[in-house]
PDB file of C-alpha atoms in Angstrom:
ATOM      1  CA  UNK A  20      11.475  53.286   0.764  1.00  0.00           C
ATOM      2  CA  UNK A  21       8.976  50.433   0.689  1.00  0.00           C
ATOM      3  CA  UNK A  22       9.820  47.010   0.248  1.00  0.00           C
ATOM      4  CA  UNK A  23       8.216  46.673  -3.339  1.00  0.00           C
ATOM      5  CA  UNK A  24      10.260  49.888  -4.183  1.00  0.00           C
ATOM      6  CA  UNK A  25      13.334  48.741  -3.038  1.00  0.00           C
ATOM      7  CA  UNK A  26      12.919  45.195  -5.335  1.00  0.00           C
ATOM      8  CA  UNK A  27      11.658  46.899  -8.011  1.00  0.00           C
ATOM      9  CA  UNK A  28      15.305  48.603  -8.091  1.00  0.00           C
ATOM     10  CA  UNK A  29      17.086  45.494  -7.761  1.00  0.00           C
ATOM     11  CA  UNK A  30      15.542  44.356 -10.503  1.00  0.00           C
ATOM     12  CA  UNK A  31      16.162  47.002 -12.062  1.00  0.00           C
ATOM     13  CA  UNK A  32      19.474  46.847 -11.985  1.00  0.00           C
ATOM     14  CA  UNK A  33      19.638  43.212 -12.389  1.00  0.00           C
ATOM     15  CA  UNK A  34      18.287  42.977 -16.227  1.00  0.00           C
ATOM     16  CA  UNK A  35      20.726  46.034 -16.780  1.00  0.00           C
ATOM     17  CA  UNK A  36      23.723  44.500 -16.087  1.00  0.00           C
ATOM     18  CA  UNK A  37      22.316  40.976 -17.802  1.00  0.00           C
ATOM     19  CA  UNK A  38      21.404  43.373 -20.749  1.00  0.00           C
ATOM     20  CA  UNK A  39      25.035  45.352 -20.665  1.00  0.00           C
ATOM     21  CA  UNK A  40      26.470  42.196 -20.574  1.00  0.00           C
ATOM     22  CA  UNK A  41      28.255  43.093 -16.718  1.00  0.00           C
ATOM     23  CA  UNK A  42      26.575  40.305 -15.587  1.00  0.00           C
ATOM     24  CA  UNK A  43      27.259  37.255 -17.401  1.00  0.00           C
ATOM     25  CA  UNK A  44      25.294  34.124 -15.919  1.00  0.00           C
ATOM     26  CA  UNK A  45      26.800  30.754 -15.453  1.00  0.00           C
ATOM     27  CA  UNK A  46      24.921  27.524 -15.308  1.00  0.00           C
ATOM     28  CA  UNK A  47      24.726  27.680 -11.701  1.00  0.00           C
ATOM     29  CA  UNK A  48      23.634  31.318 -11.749  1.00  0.00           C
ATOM     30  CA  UNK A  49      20.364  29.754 -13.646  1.00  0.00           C
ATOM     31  CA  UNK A  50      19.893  26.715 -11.963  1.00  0.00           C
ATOM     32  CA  UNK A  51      20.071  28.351  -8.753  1.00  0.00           C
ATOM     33  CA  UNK A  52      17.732  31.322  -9.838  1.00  0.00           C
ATOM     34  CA  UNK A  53      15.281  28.977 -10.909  1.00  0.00           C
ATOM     35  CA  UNK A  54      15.706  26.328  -7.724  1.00  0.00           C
ATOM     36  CA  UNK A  55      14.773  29.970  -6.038  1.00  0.00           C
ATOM     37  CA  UNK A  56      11.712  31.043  -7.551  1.00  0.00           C
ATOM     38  CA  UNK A  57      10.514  27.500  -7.241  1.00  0.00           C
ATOM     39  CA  UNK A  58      11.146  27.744  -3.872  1.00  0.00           C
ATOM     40  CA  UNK A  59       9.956  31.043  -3.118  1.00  0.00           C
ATOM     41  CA  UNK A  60       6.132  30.438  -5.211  1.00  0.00           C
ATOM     42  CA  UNK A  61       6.256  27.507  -2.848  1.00  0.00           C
ATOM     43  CA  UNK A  62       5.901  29.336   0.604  1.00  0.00           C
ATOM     44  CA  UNK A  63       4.554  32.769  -0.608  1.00  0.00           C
ATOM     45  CA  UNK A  64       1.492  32.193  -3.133  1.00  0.00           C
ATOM     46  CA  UNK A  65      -0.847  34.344  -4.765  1.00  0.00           C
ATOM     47  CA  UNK A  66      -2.464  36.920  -3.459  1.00  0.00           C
ATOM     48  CA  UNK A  67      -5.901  35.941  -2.685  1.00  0.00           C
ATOM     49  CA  UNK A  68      -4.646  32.623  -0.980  1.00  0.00           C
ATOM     50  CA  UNK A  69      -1.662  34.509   1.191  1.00  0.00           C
ATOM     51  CA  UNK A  70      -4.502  37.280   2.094  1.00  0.00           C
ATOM     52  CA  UNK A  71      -7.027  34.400   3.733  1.00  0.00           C
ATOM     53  CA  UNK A  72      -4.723  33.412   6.049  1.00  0.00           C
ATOM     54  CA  UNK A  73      -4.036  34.256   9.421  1.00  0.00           C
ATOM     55  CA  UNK A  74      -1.417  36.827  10.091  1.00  0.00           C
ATOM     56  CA  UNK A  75       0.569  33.827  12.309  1.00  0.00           C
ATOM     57  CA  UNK A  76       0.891  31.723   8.894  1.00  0.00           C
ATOM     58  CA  UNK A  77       1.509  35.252   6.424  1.00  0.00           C
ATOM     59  CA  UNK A  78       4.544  35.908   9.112  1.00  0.00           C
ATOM     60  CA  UNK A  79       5.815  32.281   8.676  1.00  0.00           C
ATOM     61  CA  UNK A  80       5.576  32.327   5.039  1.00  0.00           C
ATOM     62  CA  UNK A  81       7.603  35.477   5.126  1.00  0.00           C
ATOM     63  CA  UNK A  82      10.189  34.040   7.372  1.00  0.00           C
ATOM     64  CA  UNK A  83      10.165  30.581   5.260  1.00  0.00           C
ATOM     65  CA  UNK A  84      11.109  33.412   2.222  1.00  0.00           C
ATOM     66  CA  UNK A  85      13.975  34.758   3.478  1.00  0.00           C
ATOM     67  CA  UNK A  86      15.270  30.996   4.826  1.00  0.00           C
ATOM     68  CA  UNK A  87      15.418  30.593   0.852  1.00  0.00           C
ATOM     69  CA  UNK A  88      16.954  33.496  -0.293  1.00  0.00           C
ATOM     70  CA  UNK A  89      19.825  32.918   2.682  1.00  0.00           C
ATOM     71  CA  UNK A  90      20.123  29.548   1.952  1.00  0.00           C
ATOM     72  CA  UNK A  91      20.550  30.464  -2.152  1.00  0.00           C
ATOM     73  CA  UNK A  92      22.644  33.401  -1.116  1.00  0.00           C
ATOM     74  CA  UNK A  93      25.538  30.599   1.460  1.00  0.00           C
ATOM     75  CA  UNK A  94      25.329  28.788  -2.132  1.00  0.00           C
ATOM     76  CA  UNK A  95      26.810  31.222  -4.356  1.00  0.00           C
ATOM     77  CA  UNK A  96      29.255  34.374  -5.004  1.00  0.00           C
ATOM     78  CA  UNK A  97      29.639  37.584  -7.498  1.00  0.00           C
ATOM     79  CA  UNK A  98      26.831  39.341  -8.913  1.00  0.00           C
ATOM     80  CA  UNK A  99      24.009  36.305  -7.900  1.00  0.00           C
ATOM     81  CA  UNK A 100      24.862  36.863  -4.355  1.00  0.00           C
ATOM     82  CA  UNK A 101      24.911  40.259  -4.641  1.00  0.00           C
ATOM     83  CA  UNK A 102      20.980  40.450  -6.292  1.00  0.00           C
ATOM     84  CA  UNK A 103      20.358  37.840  -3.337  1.00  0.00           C
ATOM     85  CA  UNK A 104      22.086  40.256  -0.392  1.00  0.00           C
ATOM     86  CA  UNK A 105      20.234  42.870  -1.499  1.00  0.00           C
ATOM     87  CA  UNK A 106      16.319  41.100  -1.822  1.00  0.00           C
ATOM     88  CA  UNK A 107      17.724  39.918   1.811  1.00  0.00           C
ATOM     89  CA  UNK A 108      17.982  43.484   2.682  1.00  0.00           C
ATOM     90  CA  UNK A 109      15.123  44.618   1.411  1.00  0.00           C
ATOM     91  CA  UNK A 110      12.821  41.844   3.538  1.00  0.00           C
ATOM     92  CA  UNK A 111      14.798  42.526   6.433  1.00  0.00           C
ATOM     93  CA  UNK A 112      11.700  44.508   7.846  1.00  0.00           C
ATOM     94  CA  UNK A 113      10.268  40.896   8.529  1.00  0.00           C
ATOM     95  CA  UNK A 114      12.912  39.922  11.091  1.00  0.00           C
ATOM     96  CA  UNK A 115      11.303  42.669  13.250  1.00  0.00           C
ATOM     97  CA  UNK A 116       7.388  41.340  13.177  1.00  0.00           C
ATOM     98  CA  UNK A 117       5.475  39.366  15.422  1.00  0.00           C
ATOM     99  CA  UNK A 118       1.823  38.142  14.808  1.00  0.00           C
ATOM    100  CA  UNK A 119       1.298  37.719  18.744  1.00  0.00           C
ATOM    101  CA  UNK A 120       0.874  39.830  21.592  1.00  0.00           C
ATOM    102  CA  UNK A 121       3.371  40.840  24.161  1.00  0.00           C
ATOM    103  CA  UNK A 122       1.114  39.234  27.164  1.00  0.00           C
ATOM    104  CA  UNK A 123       2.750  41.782  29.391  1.00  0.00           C
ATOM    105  CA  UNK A 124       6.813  40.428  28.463  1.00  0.00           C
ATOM    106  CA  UNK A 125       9.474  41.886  26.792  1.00  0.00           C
ATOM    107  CA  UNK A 126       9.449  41.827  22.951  1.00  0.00           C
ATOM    108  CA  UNK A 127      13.032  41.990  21.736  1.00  0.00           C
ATOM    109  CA  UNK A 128      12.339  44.708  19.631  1.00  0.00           C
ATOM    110  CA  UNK A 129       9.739  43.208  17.936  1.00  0.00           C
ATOM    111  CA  UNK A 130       6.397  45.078  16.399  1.00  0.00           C
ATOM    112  CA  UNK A 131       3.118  43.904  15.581  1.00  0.00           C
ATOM    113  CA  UNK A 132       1.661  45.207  12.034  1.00  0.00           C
ATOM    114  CA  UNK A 133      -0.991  45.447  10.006  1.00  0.00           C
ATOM    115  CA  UNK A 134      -2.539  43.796   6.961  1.00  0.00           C
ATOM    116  CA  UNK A 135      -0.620  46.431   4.856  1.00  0.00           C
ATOM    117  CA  UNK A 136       2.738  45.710   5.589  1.00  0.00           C
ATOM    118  CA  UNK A 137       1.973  41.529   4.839  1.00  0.00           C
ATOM    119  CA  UNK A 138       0.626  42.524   1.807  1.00  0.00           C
ATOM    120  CA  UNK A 139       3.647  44.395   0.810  1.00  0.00           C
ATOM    121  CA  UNK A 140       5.934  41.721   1.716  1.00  0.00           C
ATOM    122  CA  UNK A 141       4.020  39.437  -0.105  1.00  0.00           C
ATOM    123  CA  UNK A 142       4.153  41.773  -3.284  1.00  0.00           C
ATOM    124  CA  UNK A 143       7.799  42.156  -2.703  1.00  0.00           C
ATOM    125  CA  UNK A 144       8.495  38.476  -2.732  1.00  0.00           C
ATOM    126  CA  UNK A 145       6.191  37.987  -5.801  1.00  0.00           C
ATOM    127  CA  UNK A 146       8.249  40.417  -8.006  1.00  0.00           C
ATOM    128  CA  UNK A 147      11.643  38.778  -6.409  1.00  0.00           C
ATOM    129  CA  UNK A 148      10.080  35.497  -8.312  1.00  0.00           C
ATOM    130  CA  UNK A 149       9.195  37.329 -11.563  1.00  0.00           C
ATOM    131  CA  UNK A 150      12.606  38.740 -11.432  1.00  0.00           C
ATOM    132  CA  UNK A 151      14.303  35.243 -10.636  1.00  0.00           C
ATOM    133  CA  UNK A 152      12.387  33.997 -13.335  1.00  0.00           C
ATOM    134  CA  UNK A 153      13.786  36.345 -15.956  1.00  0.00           C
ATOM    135  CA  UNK A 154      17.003  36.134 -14.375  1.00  0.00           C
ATOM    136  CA  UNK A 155      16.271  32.041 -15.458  1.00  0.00           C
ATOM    137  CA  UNK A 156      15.184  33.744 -19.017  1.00  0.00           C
ATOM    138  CA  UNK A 157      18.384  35.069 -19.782  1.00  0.00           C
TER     139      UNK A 157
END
């Protein structure tokens, strides 16, 4: 399952349980969901501008993106850190990528890819905000 996929569920899930009434948000469940999205429109922008760049600085905007969703997930419990885990999860394909060659050394598992799998990154992180923001909304 792709990475857009597997956000689009979470987010799924996410305005159920607000909508049910499962998931009832506390100040700090706001504040911190919109600290978040701030955060995350900060280091991965709109498509046009994340596409021009070099694959070296698309890479480090992805990593900088899951630095703020760990960071927002050590700051909280229940069903917030549980939406956070699981956007974690879903990036965790990132962890693996490098935007440099091997230069004949070892790459500690790592794997060079391609324009497509940036993009859906990007994408992915993009819906995490509009889904932080309704989170915010609620």
């Amino acid at each position: 399952m792709d990475m857009r996929r597997v956000v689009a569920v979470l987010a799924e899930e996410a305005m159920q349980q607000l909508q049910d009434q499962l998931w009832k948000l506390a100040a700090s469940d706001r504040a911190l969901a919109s600290e978040t999205e701030a955060r995350l429109r900060n280091v991965v922008g709109p498509a046009n501008s994340q596409e021009a760049l070099p694959q070296i600085d698309r890479l480090e905007h992805l990593r900088e993106a899951l630095a703020v969703l760990a960071i927002s997930l050590a700051r909280t419990h229940g069903r917030m850190a549980w939406f956070l885990s699981g956007a974690l999860n879903a990036l965790e394909p990132v962890l693996r990528w490098r935007a440099l060659p091997a230069e004949g050394g070892g790459t500690f598992g790592t794997v060079l890819v391609g324009p497509e799998e940036y993009t859906e990154a990007e994408e992915a992180v993009r819906q995490l905000q509009d889904t932080l923001a309704r989170i915010t909304a609620a």
